[in-house]
Amino acid sequence: MVTQRAYRFRFYPTPTQQRQLAIEFGHARFVWNWALETRTEAYQEHGESLNTIRLSRKLTAMKKGEYPWLSEATAGCHTQKLRDQDTAFRNFFAGRARYPRFKSRHHTQSVRYQLDQRHVAKNFNAESKLLKLPKLGALKLKWSRKINGIPKMVTVSKDPCGRYFASMACEVEILPLPAKRNAVGVDVGIKDVVITSEGYKSGAPKYTYRYARQLKMAQRRLSSKKKGSQRRRRQQVRVARIHARIKDSRRDFLHQQSNRLINENQVIGLEDLNIKGMLRNRRLSKAIADCGLYELRRQIEYKAAWYGRDVLIVDRWAPTSKTCSACGAVQESMPLKVRDWVCECGAVHDRDINAAQNVLFFGTAGSAGTSKARGAVKTPRAVA
Ligand SMILES: [Zn+2]
């Protein structure tokens, strides 16, 4: 299967490169904000909608007229910013996103370069991980991963804690993994992000609690600093750094979990998360977003497509928690606080593992030919 695969490399620019990047970022931000203002005005006053081509023409005129300094930055990056804004507006009109917002210099900065395909071999050396960009020269990328394929675009960014990254998407061919015979049901949660029908419990990302405490303290310190002061600025960077660490460790954790499920199983049963309903419950939705349950599902689905695995989605109304996975008896109620229970048939259940076993049962029973009788599903922790 041929697919787009994203790669992200960290790099450490020289002081000269840092200065040039500051110019690139600043100008890209100026172009974005100027285009947003121009567009909004044109729409509100004349009902006109402007696109990249017309804005690009205006921008060229500005470079010749009142804003000659705009030529200090790479022109191609400006066009890419205008295209990004086109996409942002398309997403807004399709109801997928909020109205595009002005960019501040305190958030992540980015510029995108289109790589000239005729010279791409000269611009990008996958072996030595050297990337040559206009006005910047060669960037030395750091990451232990080998890249396959030739990138068409490169996005260079600086996050709020001052780290620089180069991201690129390449077309790569992915070969399916050898078929397996295993099928697994997965229940997701907050204390254990992944619970499987085989009795595996993942726990939560290792550093969650420690970072949560650090973050709380750092944020408290931030709120005590005077607005606009140098000290406040520095504290903002500290807060951003903790956020970045949380995000990184969560991402690593989710990839570990999804890789494990994909490597070991041919069929993976998942419960459909009621996304809209859960988002209405604000506390729950924050917890779910924090553990990255949507991200986990996304990873499992795209990796399954890459490697030839099957994902079965179980209807969210299926009584996965209330059903005994050994005999099929449905309990009247199963309050969240009940962690272990005993069925009339004698089976002793761990709430989450039982639910995962039911996810597997409902998932495979739904598809013809694979349905199996109750009791065929193994219950490792069942004690008669
Ligand atoms: Zn039972």
GROMACS .gro file of C-alpha atoms and ligand atoms in nm:
model
  385
    1MET     CA    1   0.000   0.000   0.000
    2VAL     CA    2   0.136   0.342  -0.096
    3THR     CA    3   0.064   0.609   0.158
    4GLN     CA    4   0.180   0.946   0.287
    5ARG     CA    5   0.395   0.915   0.592
    6ALA     CA    6   0.494   1.209   0.808
    7TYR     CA    7   0.841   1.249   0.953
    8ARG     CA    8   0.949   1.504   1.208
    9PHE     CA    9   1.308   1.592   1.287
   10ARG     CA   10   1.442   1.819   1.551
   11PHE     CA   11   1.727   2.050   1.453
   12TYR     CA   12   1.951   2.306   1.616
   13PRO     CA   13   1.994   2.611   1.392
   14THR     CA   14   2.311   2.822   1.401
   15PRO     CA   15   2.273   3.181   1.529
   16THR     CA   16   2.263   3.306   1.167
   17GLN     CA   17   1.994   3.053   1.079
   18GLN     CA   18   1.802   3.152   1.390
   19ARG     CA   19   1.806   3.516   1.279
   20GLN     CA   20   1.689   3.428   0.928
   21LEU     CA   21   1.419   3.199   1.067
   22ALA     CA   22   1.296   3.477   1.296
   23ILE     CA   23   1.255   3.691   0.982
   24GLU     CA   24   1.078   3.409   0.797
   25PHE     CA   25   0.843   3.341   1.087
   26GLY     CA   26   0.771   3.709   1.145
   27HIS     CA   27   0.694   3.773   0.780
   28ALA     CA   28   0.483   3.461   0.744
   29ARG     CA   29   0.283   3.575   1.047
   30PHE     CA   30   0.248   3.924   0.899
   31VAL     CA   31   0.122   3.774   0.570
   32TRP     CA   32  -0.126   3.550   0.750
   33ASN     CA   33  -0.264   3.829   0.966
   34TRP     CA   34  -0.275   4.077   0.678
   35ALA     CA   35  -0.454   3.826   0.453
   36LEU     CA   36  -0.702   3.740   0.728
   37GLU     CA   37  -0.783   4.106   0.784
   38THR     CA   38  -0.811   4.179   0.412
   39ARG     CA   39  -1.035   3.880   0.358
   40THR     CA   40  -1.260   3.956   0.652
   41GLU     CA   41  -1.297   4.319   0.542
   42ALA     CA   42  -1.365   4.230   0.178
   43TYR     CA   43  -1.631   3.989   0.289
   44GLN     CA   44  -1.799   4.216   0.543
   45GLU     CA   45  -1.797   4.527   0.325
   46HIS     CA   46  -1.852   4.393  -0.026
   47GLY     CA   47  -1.957   4.033   0.028
   48GLU     CA   48  -1.649   3.935  -0.171
   49SER     CA   49  -1.444   3.623  -0.107
   50LEU     CA   50  -1.074   3.649  -0.186
   51ASN     CA   51  -0.851   3.355  -0.265
   52THR     CA   52  -0.478   3.290  -0.280
   53ILE     CA   53  -0.438   3.408  -0.639
   54ARG     CA   54  -0.591   3.751  -0.580
   55LEU     CA   55  -0.420   3.796  -0.244
   56SER     CA   56  -0.091   3.692  -0.396
   57ARG     CA   57  -0.123   3.968  -0.657
   58LYS     CA   58  -0.195   4.227  -0.388
   59LEU     CA   59   0.105   4.104  -0.191
   60THR     CA   60   0.340   4.142  -0.487
   61ALA     CA   61   0.217   4.499  -0.532
   62MET     CA   62   0.286   4.567  -0.163
   63LYS     CA   63   0.643   4.442  -0.193
   64LYS     CA   64   0.700   4.691  -0.474
   65GLY     CA   65   0.521   4.967  -0.286
   66GLU     CA   66   0.499   5.036   0.087
   67TYR     CA   67   0.640   4.709   0.221
   68PRO     CA   68   0.975   4.649   0.048
   69TRP     CA   69   1.108   4.464   0.355
   70LEU     CA   70   0.874   4.173   0.276
   71SER     CA   71   1.128   4.066   0.014
   72GLU     CA   72   1.377   3.974   0.289
   73ALA     CA   73   1.188   3.648   0.337
   74THR     CA   74   1.136   3.359   0.097
   75ALA     CA   75   0.851   3.443  -0.139
   76GLY     CA   76   0.740   3.080  -0.174
   77CYS     CA   77   0.668   3.062   0.198
   78HIS     CA   78   0.422   3.351   0.166
   79THR     CA   79   0.227   3.168  -0.103
   80GLN     CA   80   0.219   2.858   0.119
   81LYS     CA   81   0.079   3.066   0.407
   82LEU     CA   82  -0.196   3.199   0.179
   83ARG     CA   83  -0.275   2.842   0.072
   84ASP     CA   84  -0.290   2.733   0.437
   85GLN     CA   85  -0.540   3.009   0.496
   86ASP     CA   86  -0.749   2.891   0.200
   87THR     CA   87  -0.763   2.550   0.366
   88ALA     CA   88  -0.852   2.706   0.703
   89PHE     CA   89  -1.142   2.893   0.539
   90ARG     CA   90  -1.258   2.583   0.355
   91ASN     CA   91  -1.263   2.394   0.686
   92PHE     CA   92  -1.456   2.677   0.847
   93PHE     CA   93  -1.719   2.690   0.571
   94ALA     CA   94  -1.755   2.311   0.584
   95GLY     CA   95  -1.824   2.337   0.958
   96ARG     CA   96  -1.509   2.147   1.050
   97ALA     CA   97  -1.324   2.432   1.220
   98ARG     CA   98  -1.358   2.769   1.386
   99TYR     CA   99  -1.315   3.096   1.199
  100PRO     CA  100  -0.941   3.142   1.129
  101ARG     CA  101  -0.768   3.347   1.396
  102PHE     CA  102  -0.484   3.596   1.406
  103LYS     CA  103  -0.147   3.446   1.489
  104SER     CA  104   0.054   3.562   1.785
  105ARG     CA  105   0.429   3.547   1.818
  106HIS     CA  106   0.389   3.351   2.142
  107HIS     CA  107   0.247   3.044   1.973
  108THR     CA  108   0.407   2.790   1.744
  109GLN     CA  109   0.566   2.959   1.443
  110SER     CA  110   0.591   2.786   1.111
  111VAL     CA  111   0.680   2.827   0.745
  112ARG     CA  112   0.646   2.578   0.465
  113TYR     CA  113   0.885   2.528   0.176
  114GLN     CA  114   0.801   2.359  -0.148
  115LEU     CA  115   1.100   2.153  -0.258
  116ASP     CA  116   1.192   2.185  -0.621
  117GLN     CA  117   1.149   1.828  -0.746
  118ARG     CA  118   1.420   1.868  -1.011
  119HIS     CA  119   1.676   1.952  -0.747
  120VAL     CA  120   1.533   1.763  -0.454
  121ALA     CA  121   1.824   1.518  -0.442
  122LYS     CA  122   2.054   1.816  -0.393
  123ASN     CA  123   1.825   1.974  -0.134
  124PHE     CA  124   1.765   1.671   0.077
  125ASN     CA  125   2.007   1.396   0.159
  126ALA     CA  126   1.827   1.118   0.343
  127GLU     CA  127   2.152   0.944   0.443
  128SER     CA  128   2.327   1.235   0.607
  129LYS     CA  129   1.995   1.404   0.698
  130LEU     CA  130   2.101   1.734   0.550
  131LEU     CA  131   1.826   1.962   0.431
  132LYS     CA  132   1.908   2.268   0.222
  133LEU     CA  133   1.658   2.552   0.223
  134PRO     CA  134   1.663   2.890   0.050
  135LYS     CA  135   1.825   3.171   0.253
  136LEU     CA  136   1.900   2.925   0.536
  137GLY     CA  137   2.155   2.691   0.388
  138ALA     CA  138   2.191   2.338   0.519
  139LEU     CA  139   2.004   2.226   0.830
  140LYS     CA  140   2.140   1.928   1.015
  141LEU     CA  141   1.847   1.713   1.123
  142LYS     CA  142   1.858   1.496   1.433
  143TRP     CA  143   1.653   1.185   1.463
  144SER     CA  144   1.732   0.820   1.462
  145ARG     CA  145   1.483   0.734   1.195
  146LYS     CA  146   1.559   0.646   0.838
  147ILE     CA  147   1.338   0.822   0.591
  148ASN     CA  148   1.206   0.649   0.280
  149GLY     CA  149   1.095   0.844  -0.022
  150ILE     CA  150   1.137   1.201  -0.134
  151PRO     CA  151   0.949   1.482   0.038
  152LYS     CA  152   0.761   1.742  -0.165
  153MET     CA  153   0.715   1.995   0.114
  154VAL     CA  154   0.898   2.077   0.434
  155THR     CA  155   0.747   2.263   0.726
  156VAL     CA  156   0.991   2.433   0.959
  157SER     CA  157   0.852   2.528   1.297
  158LYS     CA  158   0.950   2.662   1.637
  159ASP     CA  159   0.734   2.566   1.931
  160PRO     CA  160   0.658   2.791   2.232
  161CYS     CA  161   0.944   2.636   2.430
  162GLY     CA  162   1.195   2.729   2.162
  163ARG     CA  163   1.251   2.391   1.991
  164TYR     CA  164   1.295   2.380   1.615
  165PHE     CA  165   1.149   2.104   1.398
  166ALA     CA  166   1.143   2.014   1.030
  167SER     CA  167   0.844   1.803   0.926
  168MET     CA  168   0.796   1.640   0.591
  169ALA     CA  169   0.555   1.399   0.430
  170CYS     CA  170   0.684   1.130   0.195
  171GLU     CA  171   0.509   0.880  -0.021
  172VAL     CA  172   0.615   0.540   0.102
  173GLU     CA  173   0.515   0.185   0.032
  174ILE     CA  174   0.409  -0.017   0.335
  175LEU     CA  175   0.399  -0.396   0.326
  176PRO     CA  176   0.135  -0.585   0.526
  177LEU     CA  177   0.255  -0.783   0.828
  178PRO     CA  178   0.225  -1.165   0.821
  179ALA     CA  179  -0.130  -1.272   0.913
  180LYS     CA  180  -0.201  -1.375   1.274
  181ARG     CA  181  -0.473  -1.591   1.421
  182ASN     CA  182  -0.535  -1.384   1.729
  183ALA     CA  183  -0.842  -1.170   1.790
  184VAL     CA  184  -0.858  -0.927   2.079
  185GLY     CA  185  -1.124  -0.704   2.233
  186VAL     CA  186  -1.019  -0.366   2.370
  187ASP     CA  187  -1.182  -0.157   2.637
  188VAL     CA  188  -1.049   0.192   2.690
  189GLY     CA  189  -1.044   0.392   3.007
  190ILE     CA  190  -0.874   0.660   3.206
  191LYS     CA  191  -0.683   0.473   3.477
  192ASP     CA  192  -0.582   0.204   3.231
  193VAL     CA  193  -0.588   0.347   2.882
  194VAL     CA  194  -0.599   0.003   2.720
  195ILE     CA  195  -0.755  -0.310   2.871
  196THR     CA  196  -0.768  -0.622   2.654
  197SER     CA  197  -0.982  -0.934   2.659
  198GLU     CA  198  -0.661  -1.125   2.734
  199GLY     CA  199  -0.629  -0.950   3.068
  200TYR     CA  200  -0.361  -0.696   2.975
  201LYS     CA  201  -0.384  -0.357   3.146
  202SER     CA  202  -0.168  -0.079   3.014
  203GLY     CA  203  -0.183   0.170   3.299
  204ALA     CA  204  -0.165   0.539   3.212
  205PRO     CA  205   0.132   0.722   3.057
  206LYS     CA  206   0.413   0.699   3.306
  207TYR     CA  207   0.467   1.062   3.384
  208THR     CA  208   0.108   1.184   3.383
  209TYR     CA  209   0.078   1.248   3.754
  210ARG     CA  210   0.423   1.395   3.806
  211TYR     CA  211   0.378   1.635   3.514
  212ALA     CA  212   0.028   1.728   3.626
  213ARG     CA  213   0.173   1.841   3.958
  214GLN     CA  214   0.461   2.028   3.793
  215LEU     CA  215   0.219   2.197   3.556
  216LYS     CA  216  -0.009   2.310   3.834
  217MET     CA  217   0.281   2.466   4.024
  218ALA     CA  218   0.425   2.632   3.714
  219GLN     CA  219   0.087   2.778   3.623
  220ARG     CA  220   0.039   2.910   3.974
  221ARG     CA  221   0.376   3.084   3.953
  222LEU     CA  222   0.286   3.223   3.612
  223SER     CA  223  -0.032   3.384   3.741
  224SER     CA  224   0.165   3.567   4.009
  225LYS     CA  225   0.397   3.737   3.755
  226LYS     CA  226   0.325   4.086   3.628
  227LYS     CA  227   0.168   4.106   3.280
  228GLY     CA  228   0.414   4.200   3.007
  229SER     CA  229   0.717   4.146   3.231
  230GLN     CA  230   1.032   3.960   3.132
  231ARG     CA  231   0.982   3.719   3.425
  232ARG     CA  232   0.633   3.634   3.304
  233ARG     CA  233   0.768   3.563   2.956
  234ARG     CA  234   1.028   3.326   3.099
  235GLN     CA  235   0.768   3.149   3.311
  236GLN     CA  236   0.546   3.110   3.002
  237VAL     CA  237   0.828   2.921   2.833
  238ARG     CA  238   0.858   2.695   3.139
  239VAL     CA  239   0.484   2.618   3.126
  240ALA     CA  240   0.508   2.551   2.751
  241ARG     CA  241   0.798   2.313   2.813
  242ILE     CA  242   0.593   2.104   3.058
  243HIS     CA  243   0.303   2.094   2.812
  244ALA     CA  244   0.542   1.972   2.542
  245ARG     CA  245   0.681   1.701   2.769
  246ILE     CA  246   0.328   1.579   2.851
  247LYS     CA  247   0.236   1.574   2.484
  248ASP     CA  248   0.552   1.384   2.384
  249SER     CA  249   0.523   1.120   2.654
  250ARG     CA  250   0.155   1.070   2.574
  251ARG     CA  251   0.229   1.027   2.205
  252ASP     CA  252   0.505   0.774   2.272
  253PHE     CA  253   0.275   0.583   2.505
  254LEU     CA  254  -0.013   0.568   2.255
  255HIS     CA  255   0.219   0.449   1.976
  256GLN     CA  256   0.353   0.176   2.204
  257GLN     CA  257   0.001   0.060   2.281
  258SER     CA  258  -0.128   0.071   1.922
  259ASN     CA  259   0.187  -0.100   1.788
  260ARG     CA  260   0.150  -0.378   2.042
  261LEU     CA  261  -0.216  -0.439   1.950
  262ILE     CA  262  -0.142  -0.435   1.577
  263ASN     CA  263   0.165  -0.659   1.600
  264GLU     CA  264   0.003  -0.929   1.809
  265ASN     CA  265  -0.347  -0.950   1.662
  266GLN     CA  266  -0.522  -1.001   1.333
  267VAL     CA  267  -0.859  -0.876   1.453
  268ILE     CA  268  -0.907  -0.591   1.697
  269GLY     CA  269  -1.250  -0.515   1.844
  270LEU     CA  270  -1.306  -0.161   1.968
  271GLU     CA  271  -1.600   0.001   2.134
  272ASP     CA  272  -1.739   0.302   1.953
  273LEU     CA  273  -1.681   0.610   2.164
  274ASN     CA  274  -1.979   0.837   2.169
  275ILE     CA  275  -1.777   1.142   2.082
  276LYS     CA  276  -2.053   1.404   2.073
  277GLY     CA  277  -2.230   1.273   2.381
  278MET     CA  278  -1.908   1.253   2.580
  279LEU     CA  279  -1.799   1.600   2.480
  280ARG     CA  280  -2.117   1.735   2.631
  281ASN     CA  281  -1.996   1.611   2.967
  282ARG     CA  282  -1.711   1.857   3.015
  283ARG     CA  283  -1.519   1.682   3.291
  284LEU     CA  284  -1.532   1.350   3.114
  285SER     CA  285  -1.444   1.502   2.778
  286LYS     CA  286  -1.133   1.665   2.925
  287ALA     CA  287  -1.023   1.335   3.076
  288ILE     CA  288  -1.079   1.157   2.745
  289ALA     CA  289  -0.890   1.419   2.550
  290ASP     CA  290  -0.611   1.399   2.809
  291CYS     CA  291  -0.561   1.027   2.760
  292GLY     CA  292  -0.583   1.064   2.385
  293LEU     CA  293  -0.855   0.803   2.336
  294TYR     CA  294  -0.948   0.947   1.995
  295GLU     CA  295  -0.584   0.954   1.897
  296LEU     CA  296  -0.549   0.590   2.004
  297ARG     CA  297  -0.841   0.486   1.786
  298ARG     CA  298  -0.704   0.688   1.494
  299GLN     CA  299  -0.365   0.517   1.529
  300ILE     CA  300  -0.516   0.169   1.551
  301GLU     CA  301  -0.729   0.234   1.241
  302TYR     CA  302  -0.455   0.370   1.018
  303LYS     CA  303  -0.200   0.112   1.128
  304ALA     CA  304  -0.456  -0.165   1.069
  305ALA     CA  305  -0.505  -0.034   0.714
  306TRP     CA  306  -0.127  -0.020   0.663
  307TYR     CA  307  -0.051  -0.368   0.790
  308GLY     CA  308  -0.359  -0.562   0.678
  309ARG     CA  309  -0.537  -0.602   1.013
  310ASP     CA  310  -0.914  -0.586   1.074
  311VAL     CA  311  -1.081  -0.346   1.313
  312LEU     CA  312  -1.433  -0.425   1.433
  313ILE     CA  313  -1.629  -0.144   1.589
  314VAL     CA  314  -1.887  -0.243   1.847
  315ASP     CA  315  -2.203  -0.037   1.876
  316ARG     CA  316  -2.177   0.191   2.177
  317TRP     CA  317  -2.516   0.071   2.304
  318ALA     CA  318  -2.399  -0.288   2.334
  319PRO     CA  319  -2.411  -0.379   2.707
  320THR     CA  320  -2.039  -0.455   2.731
  321SER     CA  321  -2.008  -0.374   3.103
  322LYS     CA  322  -2.331  -0.533   3.222
  323THR     CA  323  -2.295  -0.869   3.049
  324CYS     CA  324  -2.119  -1.168   3.198
  325SER     CA  325  -1.864  -1.278   2.941
  326ALA     CA  326  -1.880  -1.638   3.063
  327CYS     CA  327  -2.256  -1.710   3.052
  328GLY     CA  328  -2.405  -1.407   2.875
  329ALA     CA  329  -2.637  -1.308   3.160
  330VAL     CA  330  -2.706  -0.933   3.158
  331GLN     CA  331  -2.699  -0.760   3.496
  332GLU     CA  332  -2.962  -0.498   3.571
  333SER     CA  333  -2.711  -0.228   3.649
  334MET     CA  334  -2.336  -0.191   3.679
  335PRO     CA  335  -2.245   0.136   3.852
  336LEU     CA  336  -1.901   0.278   3.767
  337LYS     CA  337  -1.774   0.225   4.121
  338VAL     CA  338  -1.808  -0.154   4.093
  339ARG     CA  339  -1.462  -0.277   3.990
  340ASP     CA  340  -1.503  -0.652   4.054
  341TRP     CA  341  -1.815  -0.862   4.058
  342VAL     CA  342  -1.939  -1.220   4.071
  343CYS     CA  343  -2.201  -1.353   3.830
  344GLU     CA  344  -2.471  -1.605   3.933
  345CYS     CA  345  -2.289  -1.859   3.715
  346GLY     CA  346  -1.991  -1.831   3.947
  347ALA     CA  347  -1.760  -1.635   3.719
  348VAL     CA  348  -1.555  -1.369   3.898
  349HIS     CA  349  -1.504  -1.061   3.683
  350ASP     CA  350  -1.270  -0.769   3.670
  351ARG     CA  351  -1.502  -0.501   3.537
  352ASP     CA  352  -1.277  -0.375   3.256
  353ILE     CA  353  -1.140  -0.708   3.138
  354ASN     CA  354  -1.495  -0.846   3.128
  355ALA     CA  355  -1.598  -0.546   2.917
  356ALA     CA  356  -1.306  -0.605   2.678
  357GLN     CA  357  -1.408  -0.971   2.645
  358ASN     CA  358  -1.759  -0.859   2.555
  359VAL     CA  359  -1.625  -0.613   2.300
  360LEU     CA  360  -1.454  -0.909   2.133
  361PHE     CA  361  -1.768  -1.121   2.157
  362PHE     CA  362  -2.007  -0.856   2.021
  363GLY     CA  363  -1.757  -0.756   1.756
  364THR     CA  364  -1.706  -1.105   1.614
  365ALA     CA  365  -2.067  -1.218   1.666
  366GLY     CA  366  -2.174  -0.931   1.445
  367SER     CA  367  -1.985  -1.060   1.143
  368ALA     CA  368  -2.113  -1.375   0.975
  369GLY     CA  369  -1.909  -1.694   0.999
  370THR     CA  370  -1.703  -1.580   1.295
  371SER     CA  371  -1.974  -1.589   1.558
  372LYS     CA  372  -1.892  -1.811   1.845
  373ALA     CA  373  -2.072  -1.951   2.142
  374ARG     CA  374  -2.048  -1.796   2.484
  375GLY     CA  375  -1.779  -1.965   2.683
  376ALA     CA  376  -1.556  -2.000   2.377
  377VAL     CA  377  -1.411  -1.667   2.481
  378LYS     CA  378  -1.142  -1.740   2.734
  379THR     CA  379  -1.174  -1.580   3.072
  380PRO     CA  380  -0.825  -1.590   3.219
  381ARG     CA  381  -0.929  -1.447   3.554
  382ALA     CA  382  -1.251  -1.641   3.594
  383VAL     CA  383  -1.260  -1.856   3.905
  384ALA     CA  384  -1.540  -2.110   3.928
  385ZN      ZN  385  -2.222  -1.551   3.424
   0.00000   0.00000   0.00000
